Short mmCIF file of C-alpha atoms in Angstrom, two decimals:
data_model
loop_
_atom_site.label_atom_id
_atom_site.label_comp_id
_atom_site.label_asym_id
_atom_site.label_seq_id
_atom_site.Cartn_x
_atom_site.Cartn_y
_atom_site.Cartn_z
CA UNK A 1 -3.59 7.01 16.23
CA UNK A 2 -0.92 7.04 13.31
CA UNK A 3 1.68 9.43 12.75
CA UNK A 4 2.89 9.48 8.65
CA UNK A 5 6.16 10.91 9.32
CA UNK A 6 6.45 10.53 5.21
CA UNK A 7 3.69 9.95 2.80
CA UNK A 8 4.99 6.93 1.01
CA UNK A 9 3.02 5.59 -1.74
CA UNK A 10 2.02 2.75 -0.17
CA UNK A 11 0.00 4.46 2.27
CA UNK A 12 -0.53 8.03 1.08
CA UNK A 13 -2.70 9.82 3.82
CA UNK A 14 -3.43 12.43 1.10
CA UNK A 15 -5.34 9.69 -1.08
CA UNK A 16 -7.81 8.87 1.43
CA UNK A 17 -11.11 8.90 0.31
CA UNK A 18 -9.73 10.37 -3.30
CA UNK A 19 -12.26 9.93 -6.05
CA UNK A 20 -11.64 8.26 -9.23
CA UNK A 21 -12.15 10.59 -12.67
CA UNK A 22 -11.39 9.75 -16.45
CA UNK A 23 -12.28 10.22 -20.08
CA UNK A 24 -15.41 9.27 -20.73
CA UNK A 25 -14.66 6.56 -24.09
CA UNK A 26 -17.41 6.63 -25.97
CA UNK A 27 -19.15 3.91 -25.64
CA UNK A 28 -21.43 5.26 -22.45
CA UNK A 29 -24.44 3.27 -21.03
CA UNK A 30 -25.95 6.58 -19.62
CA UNK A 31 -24.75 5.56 -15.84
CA UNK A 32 -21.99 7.57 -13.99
CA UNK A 33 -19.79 5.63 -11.50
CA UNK A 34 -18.61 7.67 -8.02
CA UNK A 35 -15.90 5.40 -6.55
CA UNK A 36 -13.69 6.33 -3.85
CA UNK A 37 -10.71 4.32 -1.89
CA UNK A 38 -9.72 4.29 1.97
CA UNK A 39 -6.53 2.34 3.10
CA UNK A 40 -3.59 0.85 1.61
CA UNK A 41 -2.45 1.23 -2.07
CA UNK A 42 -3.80 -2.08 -2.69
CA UNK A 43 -7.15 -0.98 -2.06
CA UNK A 44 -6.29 2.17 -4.81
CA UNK A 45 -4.74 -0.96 -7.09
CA UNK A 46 -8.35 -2.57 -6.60
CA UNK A 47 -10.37 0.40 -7.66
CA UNK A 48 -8.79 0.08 -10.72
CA UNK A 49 -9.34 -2.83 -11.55
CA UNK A 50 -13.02 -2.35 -10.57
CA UNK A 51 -13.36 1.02 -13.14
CA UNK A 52 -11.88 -1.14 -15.61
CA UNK A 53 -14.44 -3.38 -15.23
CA UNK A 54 -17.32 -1.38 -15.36
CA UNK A 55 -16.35 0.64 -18.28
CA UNK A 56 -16.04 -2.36 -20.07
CA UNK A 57 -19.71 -1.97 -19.45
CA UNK A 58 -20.31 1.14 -21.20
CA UNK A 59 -20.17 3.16 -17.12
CA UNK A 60 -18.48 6.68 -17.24
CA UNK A 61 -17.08 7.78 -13.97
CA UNK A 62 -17.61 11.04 -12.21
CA UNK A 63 -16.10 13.19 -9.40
CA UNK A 64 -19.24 13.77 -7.30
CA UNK A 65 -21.68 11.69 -5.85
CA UNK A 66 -24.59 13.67 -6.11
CA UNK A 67 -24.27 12.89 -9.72
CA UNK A 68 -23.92 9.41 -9.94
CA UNK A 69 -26.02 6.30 -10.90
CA UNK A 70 -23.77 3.88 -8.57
CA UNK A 71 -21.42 4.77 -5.66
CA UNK A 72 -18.67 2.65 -4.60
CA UNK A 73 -16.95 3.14 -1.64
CA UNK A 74 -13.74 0.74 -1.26
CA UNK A 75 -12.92 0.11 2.15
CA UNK A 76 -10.31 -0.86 4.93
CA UNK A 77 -10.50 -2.71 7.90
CA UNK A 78 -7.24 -2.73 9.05
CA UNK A 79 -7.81 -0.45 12.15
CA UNK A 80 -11.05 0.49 14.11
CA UNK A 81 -10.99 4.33 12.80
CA UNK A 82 -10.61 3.10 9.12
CA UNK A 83 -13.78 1.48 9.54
CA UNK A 84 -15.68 4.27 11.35
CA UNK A 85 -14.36 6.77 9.09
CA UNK A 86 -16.22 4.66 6.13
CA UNK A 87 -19.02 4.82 8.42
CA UNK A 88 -19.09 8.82 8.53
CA UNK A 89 -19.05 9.03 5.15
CA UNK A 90 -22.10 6.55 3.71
CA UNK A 91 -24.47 8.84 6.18
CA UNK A 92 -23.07 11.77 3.79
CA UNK A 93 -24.23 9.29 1.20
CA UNK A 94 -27.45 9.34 2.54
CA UNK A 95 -29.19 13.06 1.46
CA UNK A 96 -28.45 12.14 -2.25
CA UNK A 97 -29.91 8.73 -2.50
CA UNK A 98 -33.37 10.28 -1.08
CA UNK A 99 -32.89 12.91 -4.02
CA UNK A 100 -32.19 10.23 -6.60
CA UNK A 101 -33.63 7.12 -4.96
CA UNK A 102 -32.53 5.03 -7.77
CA UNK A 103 -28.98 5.32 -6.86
CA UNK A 104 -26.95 2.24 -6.03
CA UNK A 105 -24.39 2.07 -2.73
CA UNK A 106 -22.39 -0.21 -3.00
CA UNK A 107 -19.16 -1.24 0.16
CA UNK A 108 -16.33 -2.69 -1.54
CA UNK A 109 -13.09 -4.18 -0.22
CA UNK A 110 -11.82 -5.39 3.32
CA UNK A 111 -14.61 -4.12 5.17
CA UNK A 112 -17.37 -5.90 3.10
CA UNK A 113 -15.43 -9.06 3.28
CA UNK A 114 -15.62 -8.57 7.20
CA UNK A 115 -18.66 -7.74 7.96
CA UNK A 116 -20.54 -9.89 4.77
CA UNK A 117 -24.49 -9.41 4.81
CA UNK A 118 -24.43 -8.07 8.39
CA UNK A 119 -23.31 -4.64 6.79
CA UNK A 120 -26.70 -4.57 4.94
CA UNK A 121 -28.41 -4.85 8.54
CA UNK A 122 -26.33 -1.98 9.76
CA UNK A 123 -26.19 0.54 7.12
CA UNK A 124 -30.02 0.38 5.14
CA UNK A 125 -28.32 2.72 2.60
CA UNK A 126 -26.06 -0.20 1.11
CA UNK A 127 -27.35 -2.24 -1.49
CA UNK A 128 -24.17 -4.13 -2.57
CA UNK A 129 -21.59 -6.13 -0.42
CA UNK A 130 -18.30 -7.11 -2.62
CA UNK A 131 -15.55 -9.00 -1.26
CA UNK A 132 -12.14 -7.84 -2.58
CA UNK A 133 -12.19 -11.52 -5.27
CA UNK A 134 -15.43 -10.80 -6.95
CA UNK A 135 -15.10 -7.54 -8.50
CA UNK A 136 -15.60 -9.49 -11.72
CA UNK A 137 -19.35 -10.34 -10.99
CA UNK A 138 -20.19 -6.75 -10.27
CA UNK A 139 -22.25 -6.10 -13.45
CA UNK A 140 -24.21 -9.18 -12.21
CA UNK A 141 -24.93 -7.68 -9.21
CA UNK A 142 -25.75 -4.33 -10.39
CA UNK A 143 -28.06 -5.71 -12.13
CA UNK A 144 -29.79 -7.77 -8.90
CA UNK A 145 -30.06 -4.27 -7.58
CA UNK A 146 -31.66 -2.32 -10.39
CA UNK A 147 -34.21 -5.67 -9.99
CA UNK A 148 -35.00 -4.68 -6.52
CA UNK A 149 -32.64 -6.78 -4.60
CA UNK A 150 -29.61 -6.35 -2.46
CA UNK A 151 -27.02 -8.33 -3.49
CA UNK A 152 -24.16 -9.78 -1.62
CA UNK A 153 -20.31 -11.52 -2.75
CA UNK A 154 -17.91 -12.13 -0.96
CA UNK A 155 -16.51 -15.23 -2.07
CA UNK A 156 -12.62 -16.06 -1.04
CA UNK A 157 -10.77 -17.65 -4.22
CA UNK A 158 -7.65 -19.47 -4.17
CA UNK A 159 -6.73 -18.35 -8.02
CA UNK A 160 -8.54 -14.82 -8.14
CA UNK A 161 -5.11 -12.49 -8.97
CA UNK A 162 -7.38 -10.48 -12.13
CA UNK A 163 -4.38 -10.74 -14.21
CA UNK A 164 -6.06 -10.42 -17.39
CA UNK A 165 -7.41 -7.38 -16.68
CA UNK A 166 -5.69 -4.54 -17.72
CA UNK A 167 -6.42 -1.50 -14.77
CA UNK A 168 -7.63 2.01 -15.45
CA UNK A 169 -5.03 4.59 -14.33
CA UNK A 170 -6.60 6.47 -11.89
CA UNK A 171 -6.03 10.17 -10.99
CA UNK A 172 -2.69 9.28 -12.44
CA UNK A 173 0.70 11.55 -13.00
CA UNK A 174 1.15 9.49 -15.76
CA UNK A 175 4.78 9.09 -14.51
CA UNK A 176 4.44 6.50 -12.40
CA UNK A 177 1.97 3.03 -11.32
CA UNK A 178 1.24 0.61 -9.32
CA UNK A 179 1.34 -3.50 -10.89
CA UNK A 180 -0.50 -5.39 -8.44
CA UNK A 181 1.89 -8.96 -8.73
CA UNK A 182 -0.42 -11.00 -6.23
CA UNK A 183 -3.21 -10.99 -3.79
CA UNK A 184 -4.03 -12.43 0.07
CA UNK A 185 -1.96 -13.38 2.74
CA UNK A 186 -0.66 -16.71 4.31
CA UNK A 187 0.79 -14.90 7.36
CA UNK A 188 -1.29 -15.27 10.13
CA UNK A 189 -0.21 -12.18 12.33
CA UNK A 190 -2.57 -11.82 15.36
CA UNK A 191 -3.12 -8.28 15.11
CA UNK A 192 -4.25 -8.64 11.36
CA UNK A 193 -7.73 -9.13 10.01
CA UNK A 194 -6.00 -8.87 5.88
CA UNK A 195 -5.68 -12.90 5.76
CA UNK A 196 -9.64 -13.19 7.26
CA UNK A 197 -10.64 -10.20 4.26
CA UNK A 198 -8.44 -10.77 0.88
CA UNK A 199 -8.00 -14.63 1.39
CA UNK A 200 -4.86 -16.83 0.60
CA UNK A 201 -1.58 -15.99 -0.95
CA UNK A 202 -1.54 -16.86 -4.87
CA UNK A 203 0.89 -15.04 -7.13
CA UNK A 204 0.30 -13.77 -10.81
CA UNK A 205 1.86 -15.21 -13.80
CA UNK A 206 5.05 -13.19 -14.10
CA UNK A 207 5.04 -13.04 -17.76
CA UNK A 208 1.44 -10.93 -17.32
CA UNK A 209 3.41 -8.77 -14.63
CA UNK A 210 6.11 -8.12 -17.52
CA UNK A 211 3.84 -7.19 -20.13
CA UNK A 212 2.08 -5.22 -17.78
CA UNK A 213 5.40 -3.53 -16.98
CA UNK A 214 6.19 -3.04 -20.51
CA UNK A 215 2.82 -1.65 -21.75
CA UNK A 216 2.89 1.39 -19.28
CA UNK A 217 6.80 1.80 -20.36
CA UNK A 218 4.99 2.18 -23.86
CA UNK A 219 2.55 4.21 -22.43
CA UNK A 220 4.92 7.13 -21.43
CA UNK A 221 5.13 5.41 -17.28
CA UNK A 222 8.31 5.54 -15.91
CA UNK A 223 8.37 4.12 -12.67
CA UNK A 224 5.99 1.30 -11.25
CA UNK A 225 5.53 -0.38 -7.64
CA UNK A 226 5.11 -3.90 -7.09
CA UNK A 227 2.25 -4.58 -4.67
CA UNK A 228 1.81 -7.25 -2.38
CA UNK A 229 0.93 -7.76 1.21
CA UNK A 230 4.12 -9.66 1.27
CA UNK A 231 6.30 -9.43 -1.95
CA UNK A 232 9.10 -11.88 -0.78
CA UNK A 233 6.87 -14.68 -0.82
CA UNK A 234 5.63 -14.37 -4.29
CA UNK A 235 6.09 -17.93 -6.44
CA UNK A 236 4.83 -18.88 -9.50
CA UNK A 237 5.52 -22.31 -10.71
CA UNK A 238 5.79 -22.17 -14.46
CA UNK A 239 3.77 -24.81 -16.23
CA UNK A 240 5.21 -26.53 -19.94
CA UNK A 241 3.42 -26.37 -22.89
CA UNK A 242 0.74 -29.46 -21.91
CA UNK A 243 0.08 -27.39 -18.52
CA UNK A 244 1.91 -29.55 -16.31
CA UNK A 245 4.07 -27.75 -13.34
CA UNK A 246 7.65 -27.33 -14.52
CA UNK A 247 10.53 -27.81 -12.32
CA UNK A 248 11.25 -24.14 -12.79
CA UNK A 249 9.54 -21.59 -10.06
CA UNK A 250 10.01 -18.00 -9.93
CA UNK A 251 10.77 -16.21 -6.75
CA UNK A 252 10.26 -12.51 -5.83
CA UNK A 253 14.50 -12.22 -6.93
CA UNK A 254 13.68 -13.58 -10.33
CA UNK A 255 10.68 -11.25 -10.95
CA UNK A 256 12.42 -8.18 -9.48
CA UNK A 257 14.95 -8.90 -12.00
CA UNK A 258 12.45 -9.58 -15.27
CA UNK A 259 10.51 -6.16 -14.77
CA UNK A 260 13.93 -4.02 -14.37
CA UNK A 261 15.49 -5.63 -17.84
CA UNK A 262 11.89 -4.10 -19.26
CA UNK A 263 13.74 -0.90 -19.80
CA UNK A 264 16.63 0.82 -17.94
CA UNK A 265 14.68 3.95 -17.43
CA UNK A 266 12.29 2.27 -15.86
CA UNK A 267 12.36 2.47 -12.30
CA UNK A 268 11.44 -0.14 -10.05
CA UNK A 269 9.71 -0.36 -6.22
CA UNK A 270 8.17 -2.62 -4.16
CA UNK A 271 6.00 -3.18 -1.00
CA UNK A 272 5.76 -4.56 1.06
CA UNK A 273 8.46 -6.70 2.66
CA UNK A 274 7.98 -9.65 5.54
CA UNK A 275 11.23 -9.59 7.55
CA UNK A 276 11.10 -13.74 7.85
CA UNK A 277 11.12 -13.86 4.04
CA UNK A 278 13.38 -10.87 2.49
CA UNK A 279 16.09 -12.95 1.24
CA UNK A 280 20.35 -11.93 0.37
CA UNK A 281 19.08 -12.74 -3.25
CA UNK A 282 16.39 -10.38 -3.36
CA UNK A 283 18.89 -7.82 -1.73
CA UNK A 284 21.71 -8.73 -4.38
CA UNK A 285 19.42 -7.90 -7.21
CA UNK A 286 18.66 -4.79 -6.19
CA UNK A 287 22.66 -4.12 -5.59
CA UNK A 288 22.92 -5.15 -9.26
CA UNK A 289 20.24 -3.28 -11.20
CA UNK A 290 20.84 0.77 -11.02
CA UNK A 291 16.83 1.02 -11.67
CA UNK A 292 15.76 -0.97 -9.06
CA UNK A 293 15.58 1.62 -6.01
CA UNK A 294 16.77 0.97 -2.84
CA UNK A 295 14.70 1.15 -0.67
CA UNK A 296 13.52 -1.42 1.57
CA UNK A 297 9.35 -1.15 3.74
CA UNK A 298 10.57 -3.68 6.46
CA UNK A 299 7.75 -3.65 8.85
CA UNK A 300 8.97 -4.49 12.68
CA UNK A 301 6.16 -4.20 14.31
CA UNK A 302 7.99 -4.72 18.24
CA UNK A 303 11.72 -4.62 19.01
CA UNK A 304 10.67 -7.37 21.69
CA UNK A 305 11.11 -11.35 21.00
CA UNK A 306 8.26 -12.24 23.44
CA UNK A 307 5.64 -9.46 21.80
CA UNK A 308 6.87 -10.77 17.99
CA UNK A 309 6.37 -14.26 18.83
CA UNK A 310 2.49 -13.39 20.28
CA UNK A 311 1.99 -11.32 17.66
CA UNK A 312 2.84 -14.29 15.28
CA UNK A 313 5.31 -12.77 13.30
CA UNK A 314 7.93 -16.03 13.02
CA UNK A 315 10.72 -14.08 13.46
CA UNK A 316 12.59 -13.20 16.99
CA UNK A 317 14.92 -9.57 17.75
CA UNK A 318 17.69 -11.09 16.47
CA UNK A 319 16.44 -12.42 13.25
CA UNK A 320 15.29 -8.42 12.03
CA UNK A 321 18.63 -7.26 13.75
CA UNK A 322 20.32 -9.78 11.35
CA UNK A 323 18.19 -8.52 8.04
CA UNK A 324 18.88 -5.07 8.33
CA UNK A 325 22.65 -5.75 8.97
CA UNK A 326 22.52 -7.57 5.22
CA UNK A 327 20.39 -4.50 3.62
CA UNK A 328 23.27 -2.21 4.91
CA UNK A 329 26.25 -4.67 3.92
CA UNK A 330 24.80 -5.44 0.10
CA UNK A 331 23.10 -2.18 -0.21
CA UNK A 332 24.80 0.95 1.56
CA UNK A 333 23.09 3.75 1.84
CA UNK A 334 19.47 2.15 1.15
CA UNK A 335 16.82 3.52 2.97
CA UNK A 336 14.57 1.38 5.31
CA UNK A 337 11.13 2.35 6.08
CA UNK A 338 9.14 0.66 9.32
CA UNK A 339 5.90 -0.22 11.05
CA UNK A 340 5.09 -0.13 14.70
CA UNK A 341 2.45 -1.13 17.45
CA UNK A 342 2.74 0.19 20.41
CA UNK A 343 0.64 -1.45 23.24
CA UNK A 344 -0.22 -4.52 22.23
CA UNK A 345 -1.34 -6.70 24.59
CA UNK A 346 0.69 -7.84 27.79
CA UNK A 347 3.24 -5.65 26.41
CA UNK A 348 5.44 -4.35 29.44
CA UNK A 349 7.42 -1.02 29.94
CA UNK A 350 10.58 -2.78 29.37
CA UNK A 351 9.54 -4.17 26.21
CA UNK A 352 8.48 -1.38 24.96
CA UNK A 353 11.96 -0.31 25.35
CA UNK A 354 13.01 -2.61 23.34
CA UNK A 355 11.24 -1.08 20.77
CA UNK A 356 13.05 2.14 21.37
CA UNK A 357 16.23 0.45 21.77
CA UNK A 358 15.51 -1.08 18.40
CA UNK A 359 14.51 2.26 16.36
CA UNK A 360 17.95 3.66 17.80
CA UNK A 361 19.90 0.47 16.48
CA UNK A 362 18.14 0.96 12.62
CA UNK A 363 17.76 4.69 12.78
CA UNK A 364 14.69 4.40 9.86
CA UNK A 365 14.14 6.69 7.47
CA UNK A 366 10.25 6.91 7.77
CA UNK A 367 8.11 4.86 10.04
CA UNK A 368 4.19 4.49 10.75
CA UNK A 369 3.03 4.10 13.88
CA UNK A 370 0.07 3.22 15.72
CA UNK A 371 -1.15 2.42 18.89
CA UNK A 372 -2.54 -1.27 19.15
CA UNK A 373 -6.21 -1.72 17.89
CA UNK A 374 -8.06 -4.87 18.68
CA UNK A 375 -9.73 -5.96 15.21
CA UNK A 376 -12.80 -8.39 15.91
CA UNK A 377 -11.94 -11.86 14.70
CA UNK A 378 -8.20 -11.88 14.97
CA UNK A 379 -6.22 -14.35 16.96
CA UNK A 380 -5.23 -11.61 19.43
CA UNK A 381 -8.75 -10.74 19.70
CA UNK A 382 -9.91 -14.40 20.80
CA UNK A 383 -6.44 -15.21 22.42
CA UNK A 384 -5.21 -12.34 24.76
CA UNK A 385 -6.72 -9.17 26.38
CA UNK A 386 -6.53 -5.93 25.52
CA UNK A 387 -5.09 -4.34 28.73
CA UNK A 388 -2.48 -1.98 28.12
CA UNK A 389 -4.32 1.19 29.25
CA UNK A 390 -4.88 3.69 26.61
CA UNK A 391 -2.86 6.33 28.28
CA UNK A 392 -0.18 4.32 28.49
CA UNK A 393 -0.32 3.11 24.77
CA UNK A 394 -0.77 6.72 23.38
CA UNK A 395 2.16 8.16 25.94
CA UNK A 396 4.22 5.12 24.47
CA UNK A 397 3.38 6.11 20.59
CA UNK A 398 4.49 9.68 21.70
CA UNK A 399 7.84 8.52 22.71
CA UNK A 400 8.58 6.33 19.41
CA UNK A 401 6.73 9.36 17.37
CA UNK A 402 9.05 11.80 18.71
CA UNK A 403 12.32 9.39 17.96
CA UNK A 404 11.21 8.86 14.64
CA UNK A 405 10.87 12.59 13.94
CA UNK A 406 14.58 12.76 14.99
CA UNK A 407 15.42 10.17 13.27
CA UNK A 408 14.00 10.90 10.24
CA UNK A 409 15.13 14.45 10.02
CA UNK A 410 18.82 13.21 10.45
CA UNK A 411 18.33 10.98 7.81
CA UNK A 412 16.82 13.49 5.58
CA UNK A 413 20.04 16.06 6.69
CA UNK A 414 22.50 13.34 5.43
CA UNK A 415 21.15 13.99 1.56
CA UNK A 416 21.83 17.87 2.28
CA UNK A 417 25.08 18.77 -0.17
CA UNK A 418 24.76 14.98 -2.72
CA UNK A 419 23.51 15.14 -5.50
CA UNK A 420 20.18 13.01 -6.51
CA UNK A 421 18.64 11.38 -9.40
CA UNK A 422 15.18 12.26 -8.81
CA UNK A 423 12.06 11.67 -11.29
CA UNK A 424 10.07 14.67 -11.93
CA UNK A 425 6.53 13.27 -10.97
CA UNK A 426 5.08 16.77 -11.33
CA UNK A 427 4.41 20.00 -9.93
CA UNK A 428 5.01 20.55 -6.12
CA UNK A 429 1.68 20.48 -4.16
CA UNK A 430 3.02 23.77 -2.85
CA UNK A 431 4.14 25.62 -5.95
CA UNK A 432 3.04 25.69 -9.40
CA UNK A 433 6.82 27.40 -9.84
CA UNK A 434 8.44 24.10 -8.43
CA UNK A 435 8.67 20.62 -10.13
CA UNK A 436 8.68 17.51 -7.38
CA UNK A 437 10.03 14.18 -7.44
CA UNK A 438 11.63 11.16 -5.11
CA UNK A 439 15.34 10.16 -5.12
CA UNK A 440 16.62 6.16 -5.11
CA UNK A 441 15.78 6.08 -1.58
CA UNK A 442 11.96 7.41 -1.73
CA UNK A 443 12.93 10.85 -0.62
CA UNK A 444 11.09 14.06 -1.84
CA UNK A 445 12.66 17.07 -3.97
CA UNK A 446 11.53 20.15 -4.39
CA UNK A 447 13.37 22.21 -6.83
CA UNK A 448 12.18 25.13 -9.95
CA UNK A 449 10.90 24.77 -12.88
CA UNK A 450 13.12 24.43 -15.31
CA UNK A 451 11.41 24.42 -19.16
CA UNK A 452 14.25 21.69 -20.54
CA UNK A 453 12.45 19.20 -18.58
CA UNK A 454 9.18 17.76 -17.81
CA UNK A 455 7.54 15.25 -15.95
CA UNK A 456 9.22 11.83 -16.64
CA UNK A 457 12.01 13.24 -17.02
CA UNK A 458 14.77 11.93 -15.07
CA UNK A 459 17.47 15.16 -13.76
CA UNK A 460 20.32 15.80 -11.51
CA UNK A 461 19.13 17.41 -8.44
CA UNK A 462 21.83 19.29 -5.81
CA UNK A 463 20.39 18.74 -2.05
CA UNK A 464 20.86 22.67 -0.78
CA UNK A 465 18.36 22.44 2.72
CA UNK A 466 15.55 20.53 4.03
CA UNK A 467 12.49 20.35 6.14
CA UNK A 468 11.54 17.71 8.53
CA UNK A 469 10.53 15.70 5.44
CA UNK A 470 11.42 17.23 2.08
CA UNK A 471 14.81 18.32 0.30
CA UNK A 472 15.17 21.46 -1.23
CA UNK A 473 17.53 21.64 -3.88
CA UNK A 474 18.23 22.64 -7.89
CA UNK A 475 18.62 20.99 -10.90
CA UNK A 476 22.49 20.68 -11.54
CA UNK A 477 22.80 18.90 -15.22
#
């Protein structure tokens, strides 16, 4: 179960399963693409990268199925209904491949890199299994299948980041992006199956993260999010002009500051944070850059030192306590956004207390929360049993779900009567008569339509009521 309290664009419930549609350019091979994403923004990032690829290869994309030459269905693994949900949807798959029997299914993503070849046993429909690091050798595989083969890769790389591939801009606002700035995970968490399905940590160059930055400034952007699975880790070791390693390395603080000198109207996010690795430099930049927005995905996971240390997070109670007393010294007012498992195994009713204890000391703005999920091939899967009962995991969600709704409402209240510089990303979902947009701390206005400004714009924006989630308010300036 998992209650979004706020869609933040990390995680946007409202994206799942979205399809991907553009301009056709031109230079068409005949074949339609159907691509659509389930999970976390990275796996959105991904799909990107994938269109990119294959319209380098002459394929158009299209917003139904039924219509297409090649389906690609980009997956997630990270909880049991993710992957069942993925499931549900390739038998909906099935009635147009027997129409068009030459169609291509392909699973892309975390899912494929789980389950390898075995997911051709299961599902007959698939023909293709891609790992999240070989995107690039799709058109090779495309073309096993159109040869009467299945065709299978997923192939870990230590230096896959695709940084010289510049991503389509998918179902875009054209306001604002996501720069993917590196790919895997080195943190062995024993709930996780991400560092079994995307690989090791490596980090892009930053000077391609820059450009990257710059080119959708160019291109009208004006906001972007820098995606990892754990940003404060990022390190690139420059290299001199023979290719040797310099002496010089550059840290999540150093890149942070490089894309927010791009432009001052460029606004800058990140996600997601590790709480063993946010350091008080990365905190200080964001103090010192106005466009850098504060606000801080800080993932705690348990409030209990004995649960963190078997769910191998390498931090202790104390240690989190610690970080988010430095975000609130070097940054007042940022916001800090959470994630937490309830139930994991062995946990006890006191401990989960502490987890209740600890949502009351932070008091987070937004939070998602699930109840604990054992994931097939994880450490907690081969190390420790399962045996919290269900009803006592979902009774113990309900508690922290109904905190955070408190919690988040006050937090919401305190914006009521300040005023806001928000980013118009668009019209409200809502309203055609209402523009939306987020404030520094990744809260969402709603306020008219005002025909000075337009999307991109940046305006002043009075807080006058709210809902559980959303501010209402007008444009002052």
């Amino acid at each position: 179960m998992l209650d979004l309290l706020h869609t933040t664009k990390t995680h946007d419930e409202t994206r799942q399963g979205e399809a991907l549609d553009m301009v056709p350019t031109g230079a068409s091979n005949g074949r339609k693409l159907y691509i659509e994403s389930y999970g976390c923004q990275m796996n959105f990032s991904d799909s990107e990268i994938v269109a990119s690829i294959l319209i380098d290869r002459g394929f158009e994309t299209t917003k139904d199925f039924k219509d297409a030459d090649v389906v690609f269905i980009n997956t997630c693994s990270i909880r049991e209904n993710a992957e069942q949900r993925v499931r549900n949807r390739l038998k909906e798959f099935e009635s147009a491949k027997a129409r068009n029997p030459g169609m291509i299914v392909g699973v892309l993503g975390c899912m494929a890199e789980r389950l390898k070849a075995k997911f051709l046993e299961e599902e007959k429909l698939v023909d293709v299994v891609v790992g999240p690091d070989a995107y690039r050798d799709l058109p090779n595989l495309i073309e096993q299948v159109d040869d009467g083969a299945k065709a299978v890769n997923v192939l870990l790389s230590r230096e896959e980041t695709y940084a010289d591939i510049s991503p389509v801009r998918l179902n875009s606002n054209g306001v604002a992006a996501f720069i993917s700035i590196m790919r895997g995970c080195d943190n062995m968490c024993s709930f996780c199956v991400v560092p079994f399905t995307r690989g090791r940590e490596r980090s892009r160059d930053p000077q391609s993260i820059v450009q990257e930055a710059k080119n959708l400034f160019e291109a009208g952007y004006r906001e972007v999010t820098l995606l990892g699975q754990n940003v404060d880790s990022y390190k690139h070791a420059q290299k001199n002009e023979d290719g040797a390693e310099a002496a010089e390395t550059v840290n999540f603080a150093t890149l942070l500051a490089m894309v927010a000198d791009v432009n001052p109207l460029l606004r800058v996010r990140f996600s997601t944070s590790h709480p063993k690795d946010i350091t008080d430099e990365v905190l200080h930049t964001i103090a010192r850059y106005e466009n850098i927005c504060n606000y801080i995905h800080l993932p705690v996971q348990s409030g209990n030192s004995r649960i963190l240390d078997i769910m191998n997070r390498t931090y202790d109670r104390e240690w989190y306590i610690d970080r988010v007393d430095a975000i609130r010294r070097i940054i007042p007012g940022c916001a800090i956004s959470t994630d937490v498992i309830t139930g994991f195994c062995t946990e006890t009713e006191e401990e989960h207390q502490d987890t209740i204890s600890m949502m009351e000391y932070v008091k987070y703005d937004f939070a998602y929360m699930f109840a604990y999920s054992e994931r097939p091939g994880t450490l907690a899967a081969k190390r420790f049993e399962d045996d919290v009962q269900e009803e006592v995991k979902k009774r113990r969600l309900t508690e922290i779900v109904a905190l955070q709704r408190t919690h988040g409402h006050e937090r919401i209240q305190d914006y009521v009567g300040k005023v806001h510089r928000v980013l118009i990303e668009g019209l409200s979902k809502r309203s055609d008569q209402h523009y939306c947009g987020r404030n520094d701390q990744n809260a969402m206005l709603v306020f008219p339509l005002d025909a000075r400004y337009k999307a991109g714009d940046y305006v002043d924006v009075l807080g006058e009521s709210c809902t559980s989630a959303t501010l209402i308010g007008k444009i002052i300036n």
